[in-house]
Protein backbone atom coordinates (compact mmCIF):
# COMPACT_ATOMS: atom_id res chain seq x y z
CA SER A 1 -158.14 86.68 37.88
CA PRO A 2 -155.41 88.37 35.85
CA PRO A 3 -155.44 88.07 32.02
CA PRO A 4 -153.46 85.18 30.75
CA SER A 5 -150.50 85.68 28.53
CA PRO A 6 -151.25 85.54 24.79
CA PRO A 7 -151.33 81.87 23.78
CA SER A 8 -148.13 80.75 22.19
CA SER A 9 -150.08 78.39 19.95
CA PRO A 10 -153.86 77.74 19.78
CA PRO A 11 -155.36 74.32 20.27
CA PRO A 12 -155.12 72.37 17.09
CA PRO A 13 -158.12 72.51 14.81
CA SER A 14 -160.78 69.90 15.03
CA SER A 15 -161.10 67.22 12.37
CA PRO A 16 -163.82 68.08 9.83
CA PRO A 17 -167.16 67.30 11.64
CA SER A 18 -168.97 64.25 10.40
CA ALA A 19 -172.22 66.16 11.00
CA ARG A 20 -172.89 69.83 10.70
CA LEU A 21 -175.83 72.28 10.43
CA THR A 22 -177.10 72.58 6.85
CA VAL A 23 -180.05 73.85 4.92
CA LEU A 24 -182.24 71.09 3.58
CA ASN A 25 -185.43 71.76 1.67
CA ARG A 26 -185.73 75.23 3.13
CA THR A 27 -185.32 74.09 6.69
CA LEU A 28 -182.36 73.51 9.00
CA ALA A 29 -180.99 69.99 9.39
CA TRP A 30 -178.34 68.37 11.49
CA ASP A 31 -176.71 65.29 9.88
CA GLY A 32 -179.53 65.25 7.31
CA VAL A 33 -182.33 65.28 10.01
CA PRO A 34 -184.59 68.34 10.36
CA VAL A 35 -183.77 70.25 13.60
CA PHE A 36 -185.39 73.05 15.44
CA LEU A 37 -183.01 75.49 17.05
CA SER A 38 -184.08 76.79 20.45
CA GLY A 39 -181.76 78.75 22.60
CA VAL A 40 -180.44 82.24 23.68
CA ASN A 41 -179.53 85.53 22.12
CA LEU A 42 -176.82 86.21 24.72
CA ALA A 43 -175.53 89.18 22.76
CA TRP A 44 -172.80 90.07 25.28
CA LEU A 45 -171.51 90.03 28.70
CA ARG A 46 -168.92 92.71 27.97
CA TYR A 47 -170.12 94.87 25.09
CA GLY A 48 -167.91 94.08 22.09
CA ASN A 49 -165.16 92.66 24.39
CA ASP A 50 -166.10 89.08 25.17
CA PHE A 51 -163.28 87.63 22.90
CA GLY A 52 -159.67 88.74 22.38
CA ASN A 53 -157.52 91.31 24.20
CA GLY A 54 -156.25 88.75 26.77
CA GLN A 55 -159.44 87.76 28.49
CA SER A 56 -159.27 86.45 31.93
CA ASN A 57 -160.12 82.84 32.74
CA ALA A 58 -162.88 84.25 34.98
CA HIS A 59 -164.54 85.83 32.01
CA PHE A 60 -164.38 82.59 30.03
CA CYS A 61 -166.06 80.90 33.04
CA ALA A 62 -168.82 83.48 33.01
CA LEU A 63 -169.42 82.80 29.31
CA LYS A 64 -169.41 79.13 29.95
CA ASP A 65 -171.89 79.52 32.77
CA VAL A 66 -174.42 80.85 30.34
CA LEU A 67 -173.83 77.85 28.02
CA VAL A 68 -174.37 75.47 31.00
CA ASN A 69 -177.58 77.20 32.06
CA THR A 70 -178.83 77.21 28.50
CA SER A 71 -178.17 73.49 28.16
CA ARG A 72 -179.82 72.73 31.49
CA ALA A 73 -182.95 74.53 30.20
CA GLY A 74 -182.98 72.38 27.05
CA GLY A 75 -181.43 74.89 24.69
CA ASN A 76 -179.31 73.88 21.84
CA SER A 77 -178.08 77.14 20.28
CA MET A 78 -176.48 80.41 21.29
CA ARG A 79 -176.13 83.75 19.40
CA VAL A 80 -173.26 85.80 20.67
CA TRP A 81 -171.83 89.13 19.33
CA LEU A 82 -168.17 89.58 18.44
CA HIS A 83 -166.98 93.02 17.29
CA VAL A 84 -170.29 94.87 17.75
CA GLU A 85 -169.26 98.52 17.08
CA GLY A 86 -165.58 97.81 16.71
CA TYR A 87 -164.27 99.66 19.75
CA LYS A 88 -162.40 96.74 21.21
CA THR A 89 -161.87 94.44 18.08
CA PRO A 90 -160.57 94.52 15.50
CA VAL A 91 -157.53 96.83 15.65
CA PHE A 92 -157.59 99.84 13.29
CA ASP A 93 -154.58 102.07 12.48
CA ALA A 94 -154.73 105.83 12.33
CA ASP A 95 -156.16 105.74 8.82
CA GLY A 96 -158.92 103.33 9.63
CA VAL A 97 -157.29 100.29 8.02
CA VAL A 98 -157.71 97.03 10.01
CA VAL A 99 -154.32 95.70 11.07
CA ALA A 100 -154.96 93.02 13.62
CA THR A 101 -157.64 90.87 15.20
CA ASP A 102 -157.15 92.35 18.68
CA SER A 103 -154.47 93.81 20.95
CA THR A 104 -153.07 90.50 22.19
CA GLY A 105 -153.62 88.13 19.29
CA SER A 106 -155.96 85.99 21.36
CA LEU A 107 -159.32 86.49 19.48
CA ILE A 108 -159.35 83.27 17.60
CA TYR A 109 -157.93 81.31 20.56
CA ASP A 110 -160.81 82.59 22.77
CA MET A 111 -163.48 81.84 20.12
CA ARG A 112 -162.12 78.31 19.73
CA ARG A 113 -162.16 77.75 23.47
CA TYR A 114 -165.73 78.92 23.62
CA LEU A 115 -166.72 76.69 20.77
CA ARG A 116 -165.27 73.65 22.42
CA ALA A 117 -167.03 74.40 25.71
CA ALA A 118 -170.25 74.61 23.62
CA ARG A 119 -169.60 71.32 21.96
CA GLN A 120 -169.37 69.58 25.31
CA LEU A 121 -172.93 70.71 25.95
CA ASP A 122 -174.34 70.04 22.43
CA ILE A 123 -174.87 73.74 21.76
CA LEU A 124 -174.33 75.36 18.32
CA ILE A 125 -172.78 78.85 18.35
CA PHE A 126 -173.65 81.68 15.90
CA PHE A 127 -171.14 84.53 15.98
CA VAL A 128 -172.60 87.94 15.13
CA LEU A 129 -169.81 90.17 13.58
CA TRP A 130 -171.30 93.68 13.75
CA ASN A 131 -174.29 95.70 15.21
CA GLY A 132 -176.31 97.98 12.97
CA ALA A 133 -178.89 98.75 15.67
CA VAL A 134 -176.31 100.98 17.39
CA LEU A 135 -173.34 102.20 15.25
CA LYS A 136 -171.38 105.24 16.50
CA HIS A 137 -167.83 104.23 15.66
CA GLN A 138 -166.54 106.05 12.57
CA ARG A 139 -164.04 103.39 11.85
CA VAL A 140 -166.75 100.81 11.33
CA LYS A 141 -168.98 103.23 9.43
CA ASP A 142 -166.04 103.62 7.03
CA LEU A 143 -166.12 99.94 6.27
CA PHE A 144 -169.44 100.49 4.56
CA SER A 145 -168.32 103.38 2.39
CA ASP A 146 -164.60 102.37 1.65
CA MET A 147 -164.20 98.93 0.04
CA SER A 148 -160.37 99.02 0.54
CA LYS A 149 -160.93 99.39 4.34
CA LEU A 150 -163.54 96.63 4.29
CA ASP A 151 -161.07 94.38 2.41
CA SER A 152 -158.48 95.05 5.13
CA TYR A 153 -160.92 93.58 7.65
CA ILE A 154 -161.78 90.65 5.44
CA ASP A 155 -158.22 89.82 4.70
CA THR A 156 -156.67 90.49 8.15
CA VAL A 157 -159.43 89.18 10.43
CA LEU A 158 -162.45 87.57 8.80
CA VAL A 159 -160.77 85.02 6.52
CA PRO A 160 -158.12 83.85 9.06
CA MET A 161 -160.91 83.55 11.66
CA VAL A 162 -163.21 81.59 9.41
CA ARG A 163 -160.43 79.28 8.14
CA SER A 164 -159.25 78.63 11.68
CA LEU A 165 -162.71 77.77 13.03
CA ARG A 166 -164.40 76.19 10.06
CA ASP A 167 -163.97 72.63 11.35
CA GLU A 168 -165.21 73.19 14.83
CA PRO A 169 -168.35 71.15 15.19
CA ALA A 170 -170.05 73.57 17.48
CA LEU A 171 -169.91 76.47 14.90
CA GLY A 172 -173.49 76.77 13.69
CA GLY A 173 -172.94 79.75 11.46
CA TRP A 174 -171.99 83.42 11.04
CA ASP A 175 -174.33 86.36 11.38
CA VAL A 176 -172.78 89.28 9.45
CA ILE A 177 -174.66 92.15 11.21
CA ASN A 178 -177.39 92.51 13.72
CA GLU A 179 -180.34 94.72 12.61
CA PRO A 180 -178.67 96.57 9.67
CA GLU A 181 -182.02 98.38 9.10
CA GLY A 182 -181.16 100.44 12.20
CA SER A 183 -178.42 102.19 10.17
CA VAL A 184 -179.83 102.07 6.64
CA ALA A 185 -181.06 105.12 4.77
CA ALA A 186 -184.95 104.50 4.76
CA ASP A 187 -187.48 105.97 2.44
CA VAL A 188 -185.04 106.58 -0.40
CA ALA A 189 -186.33 106.09 -3.93
CA ASP A 190 -184.01 104.34 -6.44
CA PRO A 191 -184.65 102.98 -9.98
CA ASN A 192 -182.81 99.88 -8.94
CA PRO A 193 -185.31 97.89 -6.76
CA CYS A 194 -182.42 96.39 -4.71
CA TYR A 195 -181.52 99.88 -3.44
CA ASP A 196 -185.09 101.40 -3.16
CA THR A 197 -185.95 101.69 0.46
CA THR A 198 -189.35 103.53 0.06
CA PRO A 199 -191.04 100.37 1.50
CA LEU A 200 -189.21 101.09 4.76
CA ALA A 201 -190.92 104.53 5.18
CA ARG A 202 -192.64 104.93 8.52
CA THR A 203 -191.37 101.55 9.79
CA GLY A 204 -188.79 103.03 12.15
CA ALA A 205 -185.83 101.89 10.13
CA GLY A 206 -182.79 104.12 10.21
CA TRP A 207 -183.11 104.91 13.95
CA ALA A 208 -179.36 104.49 14.56
CA GLN A 209 -178.21 106.92 11.92
CA PRO A 210 -180.88 109.68 11.76
CA THR A 211 -178.50 112.24 10.32
CA GLU A 212 -175.99 110.13 8.34
CA PRO A 213 -177.78 106.94 7.33
CA ILE A 214 -175.99 104.33 5.28
CA PRO A 215 -177.26 103.84 1.70
CA MET A 216 -178.75 100.45 1.03
CA GLU A 217 -176.24 99.90 -1.74
CA GLN A 218 -173.40 100.13 0.79
CA VAL A 219 -175.22 97.91 3.28
CA LEU A 220 -175.69 95.24 0.68
CA ARG A 221 -172.08 95.40 -0.40
CA PHE A 222 -170.96 95.26 3.20
CA VAL A 223 -172.97 92.08 3.84
CA GLY A 224 -172.31 90.51 0.41
CA ALA A 225 -168.49 90.92 0.53
CA GLN A 226 -168.26 89.26 3.95
CA ALA A 227 -170.65 86.50 3.11
CA ALA A 228 -168.68 85.78 -0.08
CA ALA A 229 -165.41 85.77 1.80
CA ILE A 230 -166.87 83.35 4.41
CA HIS A 231 -168.13 80.98 1.75
CA ALA A 232 -164.83 81.17 -0.11
CA ALA A 233 -162.83 80.29 3.05
CA ALA A 234 -165.24 77.64 4.33
CA PRO A 235 -167.80 76.57 1.65
CA ALA A 236 -169.90 74.54 4.16
CA SER A 237 -170.41 77.47 6.50
CA LEU A 238 -173.90 79.01 6.86
CA VAL A 239 -174.19 82.86 6.81
CA THR A 240 -177.09 84.91 7.81
CA VAL A 241 -178.20 88.48 8.71
CA GLY A 242 -179.99 89.27 12.01
CA SER A 243 -182.78 91.41 10.76
CA TRP A 244 -185.80 92.48 12.85
């Protein structure tokens, strides 16, 4: 089916949920009761292009079918990727500055629609922002090295997205990046133990960037800045990193 026109106004936000996923005594809890999450790492149906850019209703239905099948199998959670390598979302200008969520302004609308479909099936959604296991797009690599460009993403996309979706009951949490160890500079000694990656020697880390690996300091800043922005915009939100 043809892509719909950009929504003139998104569905109104949900009321703050009376129950949400939290961390309780080093375990996950729902409404104060320990819960075990069992579900699917969908990752994608269209690599980096499942949300935004005027998705067709048929594609939403395909995403929903995965939710339905997961629910029928007894699953209660779904991990799905958002920007991935940044080729489809967000929108960068010629200088690598983030200027929009997507080409049609429908990204948040699509995410909310997906979350509400998940809510009907009692499934919690975890959006994964980026993918460090494969990272070829220079615009996204620049977000690690240039804080002003990372700030442009945080201010233009991440904060509006988090604020708009923070009261959706089906939002389980945010995963900043999948397998950042794929892109990190491994086996690099540093007097600061936070940046010392010698323990990663001969583990296979750094496979995605064999010639231009990303220093651990930049990886930590990349994750930390986005985590801090999410917590500032929605203090109750859970944030994680999808490490191997």
